[in-house]
């Protein structure tokens, strides 16, 4: 049994490749682990605002000293962190937009990667506070970037998830989706094959 947090970020809902792949992956994952619980978060359907200085500053004020406005501002990040902490498996469906991750996903990361909550600073550097979380990344791209310096998504997500202590990270790539029908079909087939391998190896 897994407690799965499924985070979507494509603009295109059910027409999105990353969402379709993640949906398929979840079907197989929940078949493999019956009684799993899935919580879905669609950051395109319900986008988070960009982080503001007032919201960030509200986090720094001890809870008992926050003004009503600061309590309200801090509640969003507290809620998203509480939600993340309540799950042991993270499934992120990630389109590539302008060589990076969607800004909505970045707004979520800006709320959950929070000093004192999901990581802490130490003399040896930052230390992640999340333990036992596995992340599955389903990445969809119009072009081909895997293994090249232009793939900024993989490194960024590994770093920021790692910052919080999530180091068990598996990535599946659907690439070449806008490079003609044959390349698109190949990209989808490769992604589906990688998902099957991942599921067969999942503990
Ligand atoms: C606003 C926007 C920006 C995009 N930028 C890139 C890009 O920089 N590189 C790329 O390979 N594909 C790019 N694409 C194509 C998408 O990565 C591709 O359509 C992919 O399928 C998106 O995932 P989705 O189907 O889950 O939405 C872009 C698409 C959109 C809508």
PDB file of C-alpha atoms in Angstrom, residues 3-201:
ATOM      1  CA  UNK A   3       0.230   6.878  -0.116  1.00  0.00           C
ATOM      2  CA  UNK A   4       0.658   8.673  -3.412  1.00  0.00           C
ATOM      3  CA  UNK A   5       0.681  12.408  -4.066  1.00  0.00           C
ATOM      4  CA  UNK A   6       0.088  12.984  -7.798  1.00  0.00           C
ATOM      5  CA  UNK A   7       1.022  16.475  -8.975  1.00  0.00           C
ATOM      6  CA  UNK A   8       0.007  17.614 -12.476  1.00  0.00           C
ATOM      7  CA  UNK A   9       1.357  20.787 -14.056  1.00  0.00           C
ATOM      8  CA  UNK A  10       0.485  20.696 -17.769  1.00  0.00           C
ATOM      9  CA  UNK A  11      -1.818  23.366 -19.196  1.00  0.00           C
ATOM     10  CA  UNK A  12      -3.660  20.737 -21.193  1.00  0.00           C
ATOM     11  CA  UNK A  13      -5.452  18.563 -18.626  1.00  0.00           C
ATOM     12  CA  UNK A  14      -6.373  15.151 -20.044  1.00  0.00           C
ATOM     13  CA  UNK A  15      -4.913  15.998 -23.485  1.00  0.00           C
ATOM     14  CA  UNK A  16      -1.485  16.353 -21.912  1.00  0.00           C
ATOM     15  CA  UNK A  17       1.110  13.671 -22.584  1.00  0.00           C
ATOM     16  CA  UNK A  18       2.714  13.957 -19.154  1.00  0.00           C
ATOM     17  CA  UNK A  19      -0.706  13.643 -17.500  1.00  0.00           C
ATOM     18  CA  UNK A  20      -1.686  10.694 -19.716  1.00  0.00           C
ATOM     19  CA  UNK A  21       1.558   8.875 -18.922  1.00  0.00           C
ATOM     20  CA  UNK A  22       1.221   9.626 -15.226  1.00  0.00           C
ATOM     21  CA  UNK A  23      -2.391   8.385 -15.270  1.00  0.00           C
ATOM     22  CA  UNK A  24      -1.250   5.126 -16.875  1.00  0.00           C
ATOM     23  CA  UNK A  25       1.609   4.809 -14.414  1.00  0.00           C
ATOM     24  CA  UNK A  26      -0.765   5.337 -11.497  1.00  0.00           C
ATOM     25  CA  UNK A  27      -3.177   2.700 -12.778  1.00  0.00           C
ATOM     26  CA  UNK A  28      -0.365   0.151 -12.837  1.00  0.00           C
ATOM     27  CA  UNK A  29       1.158   1.333  -9.565  1.00  0.00           C
ATOM     28  CA  UNK A  30      -2.151   1.090  -7.703  1.00  0.00           C
ATOM     29  CA  UNK A  31      -2.808  -2.332  -9.302  1.00  0.00           C
ATOM     30  CA  UNK A  32       0.564  -3.488  -8.000  1.00  0.00           C
ATOM     31  CA  UNK A  33      -0.086  -2.002  -4.557  1.00  0.00           C
ATOM     32  CA  UNK A  34      -3.797  -2.509  -3.812  1.00  0.00           C
ATOM     33  CA  UNK A  35      -5.424  -0.240  -1.224  1.00  0.00           C
ATOM     34  CA  UNK A  36      -3.066   2.584  -2.165  1.00  0.00           C
ATOM     35  CA  UNK A  37      -4.386   6.078  -1.598  1.00  0.00           C
ATOM     36  CA  UNK A  38      -3.974   8.752  -4.259  1.00  0.00           C
ATOM     37  CA  UNK A  39      -4.243  12.493  -3.659  1.00  0.00           C
ATOM     38  CA  UNK A  40      -4.259  14.579  -6.843  1.00  0.00           C
ATOM     39  CA  UNK A  41      -3.113  18.146  -7.194  1.00  0.00           C
ATOM     40  CA  UNK A  42      -3.578  19.874 -10.571  1.00  0.00           C
ATOM     41  CA  UNK A  43      -1.447  22.996 -10.504  1.00  0.00           C
ATOM     42  CA  UNK A  44      -2.747  24.187 -13.877  1.00  0.00           C
ATOM     43  CA  UNK A  45      -6.412  23.843 -12.939  1.00  0.00           C
ATOM     44  CA  UNK A  46      -5.788  25.432  -9.554  1.00  0.00           C
ATOM     45  CA  UNK A  47      -2.586  27.463  -9.869  1.00  0.00           C
ATOM     46  CA  UNK A  48      -0.737  28.729  -6.846  1.00  0.00           C
ATOM     47  CA  UNK A  49       0.240  32.395  -6.828  1.00  0.00           C
ATOM     48  CA  UNK A  50       3.903  33.302  -7.073  1.00  0.00           C
ATOM     49  CA  UNK A  51       5.605  33.525  -3.713  1.00  0.00           C
ATOM     50  CA  UNK A  52       5.597  37.075  -2.313  1.00  0.00           C
ATOM     51  CA  UNK A  53       7.878  38.773   0.200  1.00  0.00           C
ATOM     52  CA  UNK A  54       4.970  39.108   2.662  1.00  0.00           C
ATOM     53  CA  UNK A  55       4.255  35.377   2.495  1.00  0.00           C
ATOM     54  CA  UNK A  56       7.927  34.450   2.876  1.00  0.00           C
ATOM     55  CA  UNK A  57       8.276  36.819   5.837  1.00  0.00           C
ATOM     56  CA  UNK A  58       5.188  35.323   7.482  1.00  0.00           C
ATOM     57  CA  UNK A  59       7.018  31.959   7.623  1.00  0.00           C
ATOM     58  CA  UNK A  60       9.853  33.571   9.568  1.00  0.00           C
ATOM     59  CA  UNK A  61       7.605  34.889  12.330  1.00  0.00           C
ATOM     60  CA  UNK A  62       6.974  32.365  15.157  1.00  0.00           C
ATOM     61  CA  UNK A  63       3.453  30.997  14.823  1.00  0.00           C
ATOM     62  CA  UNK A  64       2.193  32.499  18.090  1.00  0.00           C
ATOM     63  CA  UNK A  65       3.386  35.965  17.063  1.00  0.00           C
ATOM     64  CA  UNK A  66       1.874  36.100  13.587  1.00  0.00           C
ATOM     65  CA  UNK A  67      -0.722  38.734  12.756  1.00  0.00           C
ATOM     66  CA  UNK A  68      -4.027  37.421  11.359  1.00  0.00           C
ATOM     67  CA  UNK A  69      -2.790  38.371   7.885  1.00  0.00           C
ATOM     68  CA  UNK A  70       0.485  36.486   8.408  1.00  0.00           C
ATOM     69  CA  UNK A  71      -1.406  33.448   9.719  1.00  0.00           C
ATOM     70  CA  UNK A  72      -3.436  33.435   6.539  1.00  0.00           C
ATOM     71  CA  UNK A  73      -0.354  33.854   4.359  1.00  0.00           C
ATOM     72  CA  UNK A  74       1.584  31.051   6.093  1.00  0.00           C
ATOM     73  CA  UNK A  75      -1.373  28.657   5.967  1.00  0.00           C
ATOM     74  CA  UNK A  76      -0.913  27.863   2.266  1.00  0.00           C
ATOM     75  CA  UNK A  77       2.668  26.598   2.579  1.00  0.00           C
ATOM     76  CA  UNK A  78       1.818  24.824   5.864  1.00  0.00           C
ATOM     77  CA  UNK A  79      -1.053  23.019   4.143  1.00  0.00           C
ATOM     78  CA  UNK A  80       1.040  21.972   1.124  1.00  0.00           C
ATOM     79  CA  UNK A  81       3.889  20.759   3.340  1.00  0.00           C
ATOM     80  CA  UNK A  82       1.443  18.844   5.544  1.00  0.00           C
ATOM     81  CA  UNK A  83       0.035  17.228   2.403  1.00  0.00           C
ATOM     82  CA  UNK A  84       3.497  16.255   1.149  1.00  0.00           C
ATOM     83  CA  UNK A  85       4.471  14.820   4.545  1.00  0.00           C
ATOM     84  CA  UNK A  86       1.341  12.654   4.567  1.00  0.00           C
ATOM     85  CA  UNK A  87       2.500  10.710   1.472  1.00  0.00           C
ATOM     86  CA  UNK A  88       5.344   8.310   0.763  1.00  0.00           C
ATOM     87  CA  UNK A  89       5.249   8.402  -3.031  1.00  0.00           C
ATOM     88  CA  UNK A  90       5.376  11.443  -5.246  1.00  0.00           C
ATOM     89  CA  UNK A  91       4.307  11.240  -8.897  1.00  0.00           C
ATOM     90  CA  UNK A  92       5.144  14.417 -10.790  1.00  0.00           C
ATOM     91  CA  UNK A  93       3.808  14.879 -14.341  1.00  0.00           C
ATOM     92  CA  UNK A  94       6.074  17.475 -15.923  1.00  0.00           C
ATOM     93  CA  UNK A  95       5.868  19.106 -19.340  1.00  0.00           C
ATOM     94  CA  UNK A  96       8.862  21.038 -20.631  1.00  0.00           C
ATOM     95  CA  UNK A  97       8.016  24.703 -21.075  1.00  0.00           C
ATOM     96  CA  UNK A  98      10.680  27.005 -22.455  1.00  0.00           C
ATOM     97  CA  UNK A  99      13.488  24.696 -21.383  1.00  0.00           C
ATOM     98  CA  UNK A 100      12.318  24.468 -17.818  1.00  0.00           C
ATOM     99  CA  UNK A 101       9.578  23.252 -15.507  1.00  0.00           C
ATOM    100  CA  UNK A 102       6.138  24.953 -15.574  1.00  0.00           C
ATOM    101  CA  UNK A 103       6.031  28.041 -13.378  1.00  0.00           C
ATOM    102  CA  UNK A 104       3.071  26.547 -11.507  1.00  0.00           C
ATOM    103  CA  UNK A 105       5.241  23.621 -10.423  1.00  0.00           C
ATOM    104  CA  UNK A 106       7.950  26.066  -9.370  1.00  0.00           C
ATOM    105  CA  UNK A 107       5.356  27.925  -7.256  1.00  0.00           C
ATOM    106  CA  UNK A 108       4.560  24.606  -5.506  1.00  0.00           C
ATOM    107  CA  UNK A 109       8.266  23.886  -4.944  1.00  0.00           C
ATOM    108  CA  UNK A 110       8.707  27.390  -3.522  1.00  0.00           C
ATOM    109  CA  UNK A 111       6.044  26.531  -0.922  1.00  0.00           C
ATOM    110  CA  UNK A 112       7.196  23.036   0.059  1.00  0.00           C
ATOM    111  CA  UNK A 113      10.988  23.524   0.075  1.00  0.00           C
ATOM    112  CA  UNK A 114      11.032  25.520   3.288  1.00  0.00           C
ATOM    113  CA  UNK A 115      13.851  25.880   5.813  1.00  0.00           C
ATOM    114  CA  UNK A 116      12.904  24.533   9.221  1.00  0.00           C
ATOM    115  CA  UNK A 117      10.043  22.474   7.766  1.00  0.00           C
ATOM    116  CA  UNK A 118      11.320  20.223   4.974  1.00  0.00           C
ATOM    117  CA  UNK A 119      15.045  20.931   5.295  1.00  0.00           C
ATOM    118  CA  UNK A 120      17.329  22.653   7.748  1.00  0.00           C
ATOM    119  CA  UNK A 121      20.598  24.501   7.504  1.00  0.00           C
ATOM    120  CA  UNK A 122      23.522  22.940   9.359  1.00  0.00           C
ATOM    121  CA  UNK A 123      27.242  23.681   9.623  1.00  0.00           C
ATOM    122  CA  UNK A 124      27.719  20.960   7.016  1.00  0.00           C
ATOM    123  CA  UNK A 125      25.162  22.500   4.658  1.00  0.00           C
ATOM    124  CA  UNK A 126      21.444  21.917   4.152  1.00  0.00           C
ATOM    125  CA  UNK A 127      19.931  18.691   5.486  1.00  0.00           C
ATOM    126  CA  UNK A 128      16.691  17.196   4.171  1.00  0.00           C
ATOM    127  CA  UNK A 129      13.972  16.379   6.701  1.00  0.00           C
ATOM    128  CA  UNK A 130      11.821  14.058   4.567  1.00  0.00           C
ATOM    129  CA  UNK A 131      12.513  10.388   4.969  1.00  0.00           C
ATOM    130  CA  UNK A 132      11.336   7.405   2.949  1.00  0.00           C
ATOM    131  CA  UNK A 133       9.717   9.314   0.083  1.00  0.00           C
ATOM    132  CA  UNK A 134      10.137   8.009  -3.473  1.00  0.00           C
ATOM    133  CA  UNK A 135       9.589  10.358  -6.402  1.00  0.00           C
ATOM    134  CA  UNK A 136       8.595   9.296  -9.912  1.00  0.00           C
ATOM    135  CA  UNK A 137       9.041  11.978 -12.572  1.00  0.00           C
ATOM    136  CA  UNK A 138       7.127  11.650 -15.849  1.00  0.00           C
ATOM    137  CA  UNK A 139       8.630  14.189 -18.238  1.00  0.00           C
ATOM    138  CA  UNK A 140       7.197  15.165 -21.655  1.00  0.00           C
ATOM    139  CA  UNK A 141       9.163  17.205 -24.177  1.00  0.00           C
ATOM    140  CA  UNK A 142       8.659  18.403 -27.731  1.00  0.00           C
ATOM    141  CA  UNK A 143      12.367  17.981 -28.457  1.00  0.00           C
ATOM    142  CA  UNK A 144      15.290  15.858 -27.274  1.00  0.00           C
ATOM    143  CA  UNK A 145      17.287  16.896 -24.225  1.00  0.00           C
ATOM    144  CA  UNK A 146      17.908  13.865 -22.049  1.00  0.00           C
ATOM    145  CA  UNK A 147      21.554  13.655 -20.994  1.00  0.00           C
ATOM    146  CA  UNK A 148      22.438  17.065 -22.478  1.00  0.00           C
ATOM    147  CA  UNK A 149      23.172  20.374 -20.699  1.00  0.00           C
ATOM    148  CA  UNK A 150      19.836  21.724 -21.984  1.00  0.00           C
ATOM    149  CA  UNK A 151      17.973  19.259 -19.744  1.00  0.00           C
ATOM    150  CA  UNK A 152      17.758  21.685 -16.843  1.00  0.00           C
ATOM    151  CA  UNK A 153      14.611  19.982 -15.515  1.00  0.00           C
ATOM    152  CA  UNK A 154      16.230  16.765 -14.307  1.00  0.00           C
ATOM    153  CA  UNK A 155      19.113  18.419 -12.458  1.00  0.00           C
ATOM    154  CA  UNK A 156      16.905  21.066 -10.886  1.00  0.00           C
ATOM    155  CA  UNK A 157      14.324  18.563  -9.646  1.00  0.00           C
ATOM    156  CA  UNK A 158      16.951  16.166  -8.336  1.00  0.00           C
ATOM    157  CA  UNK A 159      18.600  19.037  -6.455  1.00  0.00           C
ATOM    158  CA  UNK A 160      15.468  20.543  -4.965  1.00  0.00           C
ATOM    159  CA  UNK A 161      13.857  17.198  -4.075  1.00  0.00           C
ATOM    160  CA  UNK A 162      17.235  16.123  -2.672  1.00  0.00           C
ATOM    161  CA  UNK A 163      17.358  19.305  -0.600  1.00  0.00           C
ATOM    162  CA  UNK A 164      14.234  18.060   1.187  1.00  0.00           C
ATOM    163  CA  UNK A 165      15.665  14.546   1.611  1.00  0.00           C
ATOM    164  CA  UNK A 166      13.938  12.919  -1.365  1.00  0.00           C
ATOM    165  CA  UNK A 167      16.794  11.075  -3.006  1.00  0.00           C
ATOM    166  CA  UNK A 168      14.980   8.020  -4.396  1.00  0.00           C
ATOM    167  CA  UNK A 169      14.057   9.585  -7.729  1.00  0.00           C
ATOM    168  CA  UNK A 170      13.159   7.741 -10.932  1.00  0.00           C
ATOM    169  CA  UNK A 171      12.629   9.595 -14.197  1.00  0.00           C
ATOM    170  CA  UNK A 172      10.733   8.561 -17.314  1.00  0.00           C
ATOM    171  CA  UNK A 173      11.160  10.621 -20.482  1.00  0.00           C
ATOM    172  CA  UNK A 174       8.799  11.033 -23.433  1.00  0.00           C
ATOM    173  CA  UNK A 175      10.917  12.988 -25.893  1.00  0.00           C
ATOM    174  CA  UNK A 176      10.658  14.129 -29.501  1.00  0.00           C
ATOM    175  CA  UNK A 177       6.901  14.632 -29.228  1.00  0.00           C
ATOM    176  CA  UNK A 178       6.931  17.574 -31.677  1.00  0.00           C
ATOM    177  CA  UNK A 179       9.393  16.026 -34.126  1.00  0.00           C
ATOM    178  CA  UNK A 180       7.017  14.250 -36.461  1.00  0.00           C
ATOM    179  CA  UNK A 181       4.655  11.317 -36.054  1.00  0.00           C
ATOM    180  CA  UNK A 182       7.269   8.590 -36.145  1.00  0.00           C
ATOM    181  CA  UNK A 183       9.520  10.243 -33.566  1.00  0.00           C
ATOM    182  CA  UNK A 184       6.515  11.032 -31.364  1.00  0.00           C
ATOM    183  CA  UNK A 185       5.356   7.414 -31.475  1.00  0.00           C
ATOM    184  CA  UNK A 186       8.878   6.282 -30.631  1.00  0.00           C
ATOM    185  CA  UNK A 187       9.077   8.757 -27.718  1.00  0.00           C
ATOM    186  CA  UNK A 188       5.777   7.510 -26.312  1.00  0.00           C
ATOM    187  CA  UNK A 189       6.739   3.853 -26.741  1.00  0.00           C
ATOM    188  CA  UNK A 190      10.068   4.428 -24.993  1.00  0.00           C
ATOM    189  CA  UNK A 191       8.338   6.179 -22.095  1.00  0.00           C
ATOM    190  CA  UNK A 192       5.780   3.361 -21.717  1.00  0.00           C
ATOM    191  CA  UNK A 193       8.505   0.752 -21.812  1.00  0.00           C
ATOM    192  CA  UNK A 194      10.505   2.670 -19.159  1.00  0.00           C
ATOM    193  CA  UNK A 195       7.389   2.878 -16.970  1.00  0.00           C
ATOM    194  CA  UNK A 196       6.899  -0.900 -17.183  1.00  0.00           C
ATOM    195  CA  UNK A 197      10.525  -1.490 -16.213  1.00  0.00           C
ATOM    196  CA  UNK A 198      10.198   0.941 -13.325  1.00  0.00           C
ATOM    197  CA  UNK A 199       7.055  -0.779 -12.065  1.00  0.00           C
ATOM    198  CA  UNK A 200       8.575  -4.232 -12.328  1.00  0.00           C
ATOM    199  CA  UNK A 201      11.533  -3.038 -10.233  1.00  0.00           C
TER     200      UNK A 201
END
